[in-house]
Amino acid sequence: MYDDKKRFVYQMKTRVRYSEVDQKGNLTIVAMINYLQDCSSFHSDSIGYGLDYLSERGLGWFITNWQIHVHALPRYGDEIVISTWAQEFKGILAHRNFAIDDADGTRLMESKSLWVLMDLNAGCPARIPKEIIRDYGIGEDLPGQWGGRKVALFDQDSFTTQEHSVEVMPVHLDTNRHMNNAYYIEFARDVLPKDKKVFGIRTEYRKAAQLGDMIRIRIAEQDDATQVLLEDADGAIFAIVEFLLG
């Protein structure tokens, strides 16, 4: 990154744990997402805008979009570095980037994400305070090809419904009392062929799933992309998760 941008990057070093790998010893997709979320939370803590700050003011960050490029998954015991930085603030929206590198500096994955600051008491978006924008700073953009905020849905007739639904349990909830962002992707990943590798993920969150909600899962394929819809009983979409598989 450019020298004048490096000071806005927060980094977290860790080692891949046994509880975070799949049957082949690779880091799971949901563990990868949790690393990104944890890194962003620790970043906020480090500059004074963490959970305590948000809770005292009745605020919460809600993600609306993930875009993730996976080059390689680290394995059990590997040392990795997770990096995050703010790229842009605009009105009620915050753009946050991520990267995961191995111990030698080889890039394993990179991600763009879009967040909204919510007033939890009023149930509506809140304008991001100037001091937050000042203290996070503005880092550089990520190179490469990235999609827009919205995921274009495949034709509805191409989707098939899975036989089972998933109930949102207490273990799935985060501090905002909604289902943690990673579980949407985990539930979607669970219906994909197990022998396929994930090289890309795009997720558009439309509606927060809450305790007791039943999530219906539908899936469709088009060219090299697979879309998974997570819906409520009436067909309202919680999230659209699109995978590039290989």
Short mmCIF file of C-alpha atoms in Angstrom, two decimals:
data_model
loop_
_atom_site.label_atom_id
_atom_site.label_comp_id
_atom_site.label_asym_id
_atom_site.label_seq_id
_atom_site.Cartn_x
_atom_site.Cartn_y
_atom_site.Cartn_z
CA MET A 1 0.00 0.00 0.00
CA TYR A 2 1.10 3.59 -0.48
CA ASP A 3 3.10 4.89 2.47
CA ASP A 4 0.62 7.66 3.34
CA LYS A 5 -2.19 5.10 3.47
CA LYS A 6 -0.46 2.50 5.64
CA ARG A 7 -1.18 4.34 8.87
CA PHE A 8 -4.91 3.69 8.40
CA VAL A 9 -4.47 -0.10 8.15
CA TYR A 10 -5.20 -2.25 11.19
CA GLN A 11 -3.62 -5.71 11.29
CA MET A 12 -4.30 -8.83 13.33
CA LYS A 13 -1.86 -11.73 13.38
CA THR A 14 -3.08 -15.20 14.25
CA ARG A 15 -2.62 -18.90 13.60
CA VAL A 16 -5.27 -21.14 12.02
CA ARG A 17 -6.80 -23.32 14.73
CA TYR A 18 -7.99 -26.91 14.51
CA SER A 19 -11.56 -25.80 15.26
CA GLU A 20 -11.49 -23.56 12.16
CA VAL A 21 -10.58 -26.11 9.47
CA ASP A 22 -12.55 -28.57 7.37
CA GLN A 23 -11.96 -32.28 6.77
CA LYS A 24 -9.03 -31.47 4.50
CA GLY A 25 -7.39 -29.15 7.00
CA ASN A 26 -8.26 -25.95 5.11
CA LEU A 27 -9.71 -22.88 6.79
CA THR A 28 -13.50 -22.95 6.42
CA ILE A 29 -15.34 -20.15 4.67
CA VAL A 30 -17.30 -19.25 7.82
CA ALA A 31 -14.07 -19.09 9.85
CA MET A 32 -12.60 -16.78 7.22
CA ILE A 33 -15.63 -14.47 7.46
CA ASN A 34 -15.34 -14.45 11.25
CA TYR A 35 -11.68 -13.46 10.98
CA LEU A 36 -12.69 -10.46 8.88
CA GLN A 37 -15.44 -9.44 11.30
CA ASP A 38 -13.18 -9.87 14.32
CA CYS A 39 -10.46 -7.79 12.71
CA SER A 40 -12.89 -4.97 11.97
CA SER A 41 -14.18 -5.06 15.56
CA PHE A 42 -10.66 -4.92 17.01
CA HIS A 43 -9.86 -2.07 14.63
CA SER A 44 -12.82 -0.12 16.01
CA ASP A 45 -11.78 -0.92 19.58
CA SER A 46 -8.25 0.34 18.91
CA ILE A 47 -9.42 3.84 18.00
CA GLY A 48 -12.15 4.14 20.64
CA TYR A 49 -15.26 3.29 18.61
CA GLY A 50 -15.84 -0.31 19.65
CA LEU A 51 -18.81 -2.10 21.16
CA ASP A 52 -18.89 0.01 24.34
CA TYR A 53 -18.93 3.27 22.37
CA LEU A 54 -21.71 2.01 20.11
CA SER A 55 -23.78 0.50 22.94
CA GLU A 56 -23.70 3.70 24.99
CA ARG A 57 -25.09 5.63 22.03
CA GLY A 58 -27.59 3.04 20.83
CA LEU A 59 -25.71 2.52 17.57
CA GLY A 60 -24.70 -0.55 15.58
CA TRP A 61 -22.91 -1.30 12.31
CA PHE A 62 -24.94 -3.41 9.87
CA ILE A 63 -23.32 -4.95 6.81
CA THR A 64 -25.21 -4.72 3.51
CA ASN A 65 -22.74 -6.30 1.11
CA TRP A 66 -19.68 -8.60 0.96
CA GLN A 67 -17.49 -9.17 -2.07
CA ILE A 68 -14.71 -11.69 -1.50
CA HIS A 69 -11.97 -13.01 -3.80
CA VAL A 70 -10.35 -16.21 -2.54
CA HIS A 71 -6.95 -17.06 -4.02
CA ALA A 72 -6.01 -19.81 -1.57
CA LEU A 73 -7.17 -21.02 1.83
CA PRO A 74 -4.65 -21.27 4.66
CA ARG A 75 -4.30 -24.59 6.42
CA TYR A 76 -4.26 -25.76 10.02
CA GLY A 77 -1.37 -24.20 11.91
CA ASP A 78 -0.53 -21.59 9.27
CA GLU A 79 0.37 -18.13 10.51
CA ILE A 80 -1.69 -15.44 8.79
CA VAL A 81 -2.15 -11.67 8.91
CA ILE A 82 -5.64 -10.15 8.56
CA SER A 83 -5.70 -6.48 7.52
CA THR A 84 -8.56 -4.01 7.34
CA TRP A 85 -9.03 -0.34 6.56
CA ALA A 86 -11.76 2.12 5.66
CA GLN A 87 -11.82 3.12 2.01
CA GLU A 88 -14.65 5.64 1.87
CA PHE A 89 -17.40 7.25 3.93
CA LYS A 90 -20.42 8.64 2.14
CA GLY A 91 -23.54 9.77 3.98
CA ILE A 92 -24.74 6.78 6.00
CA LEU A 93 -22.45 4.31 4.20
CA ALA A 94 -18.97 3.09 5.07
CA HIS A 95 -16.75 1.10 2.69
CA ARG A 96 -14.31 -1.24 4.44
CA ASN A 97 -11.65 -3.38 2.76
CA PHE A 98 -9.92 -6.53 4.00
CA ALA A 99 -7.01 -8.75 3.09
CA ILE A 100 -5.52 -11.97 4.43
CA ASP A 101 -1.84 -12.74 3.76
CA ASP A 102 0.34 -15.65 4.78
CA ALA A 103 3.49 -15.28 6.88
CA ASP A 104 5.55 -14.60 3.73
CA GLY A 105 3.23 -11.82 2.56
CA THR A 106 1.49 -13.81 -0.17
CA ARG A 107 -2.08 -12.59 -0.65
CA LEU A 108 -4.63 -15.33 0.16
CA MET A 109 -7.85 -13.35 -0.10
CA GLU A 110 -9.21 -9.84 -0.34
CA SER A 111 -12.61 -8.38 0.28
CA LYS A 112 -14.73 -5.29 -0.07
CA SER A 113 -17.66 -4.64 2.24
CA LEU A 114 -20.33 -2.00 2.70
CA TRP A 115 -21.76 -1.03 6.09
CA VAL A 116 -24.53 1.18 7.45
CA LEU A 117 -24.47 2.80 10.89
CA MET A 118 -27.89 2.21 12.48
CA ASP A 119 -29.70 4.01 15.27
CA LEU A 120 -30.94 0.93 17.14
CA ASN A 121 -33.55 2.82 19.15
CA ALA A 122 -35.13 4.56 16.17
CA GLY A 123 -34.60 1.60 13.86
CA CYS A 124 -33.19 3.73 11.05
CA PRO A 125 -29.79 4.67 9.58
CA ALA A 126 -27.70 7.28 11.38
CA ARG A 127 -25.29 9.74 9.78
CA ILE A 128 -21.71 8.79 10.55
CA PRO A 129 -20.14 11.31 12.99
CA LYS A 130 -17.26 13.40 11.63
CA GLU A 131 -14.90 12.24 14.37
CA ILE A 132 -15.37 8.62 13.34
CA ILE A 133 -14.51 9.46 9.73
CA ARG A 134 -11.47 11.46 10.89
CA ASP A 135 -10.09 8.74 13.18
CA TYR A 136 -10.62 5.78 10.83
CA GLY A 137 -8.99 7.69 8.01
CA ILE A 138 -9.19 6.77 4.35
CA GLY A 139 -7.08 3.94 2.96
CA GLU A 140 -6.54 2.88 -0.63
CA ASP A 141 -8.88 1.01 -2.94
CA LEU A 142 -8.38 -2.65 -3.78
CA PRO A 143 -7.33 -3.42 -7.37
CA GLY A 144 -9.21 -5.92 -9.50
CA GLN A 145 -12.71 -6.39 -10.85
CA TRP A 146 -15.51 -5.86 -8.36
CA GLY A 147 -19.28 -5.87 -8.74
CA GLY A 148 -21.79 -3.28 -7.64
CA ARG A 149 -23.77 -3.12 -4.40
CA LYS A 150 -26.62 -5.24 -5.71
CA VAL A 151 -26.49 -8.89 -6.76
CA ALA A 152 -28.49 -9.43 -9.98
CA LEU A 153 -30.85 -12.33 -9.31
CA PHE A 154 -31.05 -15.28 -11.67
CA ASP A 155 -34.43 -16.10 -13.20
CA GLN A 156 -36.78 -17.15 -10.41
CA ASP A 157 -37.86 -20.27 -12.33
CA SER A 158 -34.30 -21.59 -12.18
CA PHE A 159 -34.27 -21.88 -8.39
CA THR A 160 -35.00 -25.15 -6.63
CA THR A 161 -36.05 -25.28 -2.99
CA GLN A 162 -34.08 -27.36 -0.51
CA GLU A 163 -36.05 -29.91 1.50
CA HIS A 164 -35.11 -28.53 4.90
CA SER A 165 -35.33 -25.10 6.52
CA VAL A 166 -32.99 -23.68 9.14
CA GLU A 167 -34.22 -22.13 12.39
CA VAL A 168 -32.37 -19.16 13.87
CA MET A 169 -31.19 -20.24 17.31
CA PRO A 170 -29.66 -18.22 20.20
CA VAL A 171 -26.16 -19.37 19.19
CA HIS A 172 -26.61 -17.63 15.82
CA LEU A 173 -27.24 -14.14 17.29
CA ASP A 174 -24.77 -11.26 17.54
CA THR A 175 -24.74 -8.23 19.85
CA ASN A 176 -27.38 -6.53 17.69
CA ARG A 177 -29.68 -9.52 18.44
CA HIS A 178 -29.78 -10.47 14.78
CA MET A 179 -28.23 -13.49 13.09
CA ASN A 180 -24.48 -13.05 12.73
CA ASN A 181 -23.45 -12.17 9.16
CA ALA A 182 -21.26 -15.25 8.80
CA TYR A 183 -24.13 -17.70 9.34
CA TYR A 184 -25.96 -16.57 6.20
CA ILE A 185 -22.91 -17.57 4.18
CA GLU A 186 -22.41 -20.77 6.18
CA PHE A 187 -26.02 -21.89 5.59
CA ALA A 188 -25.62 -21.13 1.88
CA ARG A 189 -22.27 -22.94 1.69
CA ASP A 190 -23.82 -26.04 3.27
CA VAL A 191 -26.02 -26.69 0.21
CA LEU A 192 -23.14 -26.53 -2.30
CA PRO A 193 -21.29 -29.60 -3.58
CA LYS A 194 -18.64 -30.51 -1.01
CA ASP A 195 -16.01 -31.23 -3.67
CA LYS A 196 -16.15 -27.72 -5.10
CA LYS A 197 -13.73 -24.96 -4.12
CA VAL A 198 -15.01 -21.44 -3.51
CA PHE A 199 -13.09 -18.75 -5.40
CA GLY A 200 -15.52 -15.86 -5.02
CA ILE A 201 -18.44 -14.77 -2.85
CA ARG A 202 -20.89 -11.92 -3.25
CA THR A 203 -23.52 -11.41 -0.58
CA GLU A 204 -26.34 -8.88 -0.49
CA TYR A 205 -28.12 -8.64 2.86
CA ARG A 206 -31.71 -7.45 2.59
CA LYS A 207 -33.41 -8.35 5.86
CA ALA A 208 -32.04 -9.28 9.28
CA ALA A 209 -32.98 -12.74 10.49
CA GLN A 210 -33.99 -12.87 14.15
CA LEU A 211 -34.42 -15.50 16.84
CA GLY A 212 -36.98 -18.14 15.87
CA ASP A 213 -37.11 -17.21 12.19
CA MET A 214 -37.30 -20.16 9.80
CA ILE A 215 -35.01 -19.75 6.81
CA ARG A 216 -35.98 -21.41 3.54
CA ILE A 217 -33.09 -22.07 1.17
CA ARG A 218 -33.29 -22.04 -2.64
CA ILE A 219 -30.44 -22.60 -5.09
CA ALA A 220 -29.77 -21.98 -8.80
CA GLU A 221 -26.79 -22.31 -11.16
CA GLN A 222 -25.88 -20.18 -14.17
CA ASP A 223 -22.60 -20.60 -16.07
CA ASP A 224 -19.86 -20.71 -13.41
CA ALA A 225 -21.92 -19.01 -10.69
CA THR A 226 -24.26 -20.48 -8.09
CA GLN A 227 -26.81 -18.37 -6.23
CA VAL A 228 -28.39 -19.28 -2.91
CA LEU A 229 -31.45 -17.43 -1.62
CA LEU A 230 -32.21 -17.35 2.09
CA GLU A 231 -35.90 -16.48 2.51
CA ASP A 232 -38.61 -16.37 5.14
CA ALA A 233 -41.82 -18.40 4.90
CA ASP A 234 -43.47 -15.69 2.79
CA GLY A 235 -40.63 -15.51 0.29
CA ALA A 236 -39.07 -12.27 1.57
CA ILE A 237 -35.31 -12.46 1.05
CA PHE A 238 -32.95 -12.34 4.02
CA ALA A 239 -29.85 -12.56 1.84
CA ILE A 240 -28.57 -13.46 -1.62
CA VAL A 241 -25.28 -15.34 -1.63
CA GLU A 242 -23.51 -15.88 -4.96
CA PHE A 243 -20.54 -18.23 -5.24
CA LEU A 244 -17.94 -18.72 -7.93
CA LEU A 245 -16.91 -22.37 -7.76
CA GLY A 246 -14.18 -24.46 -9.26
#
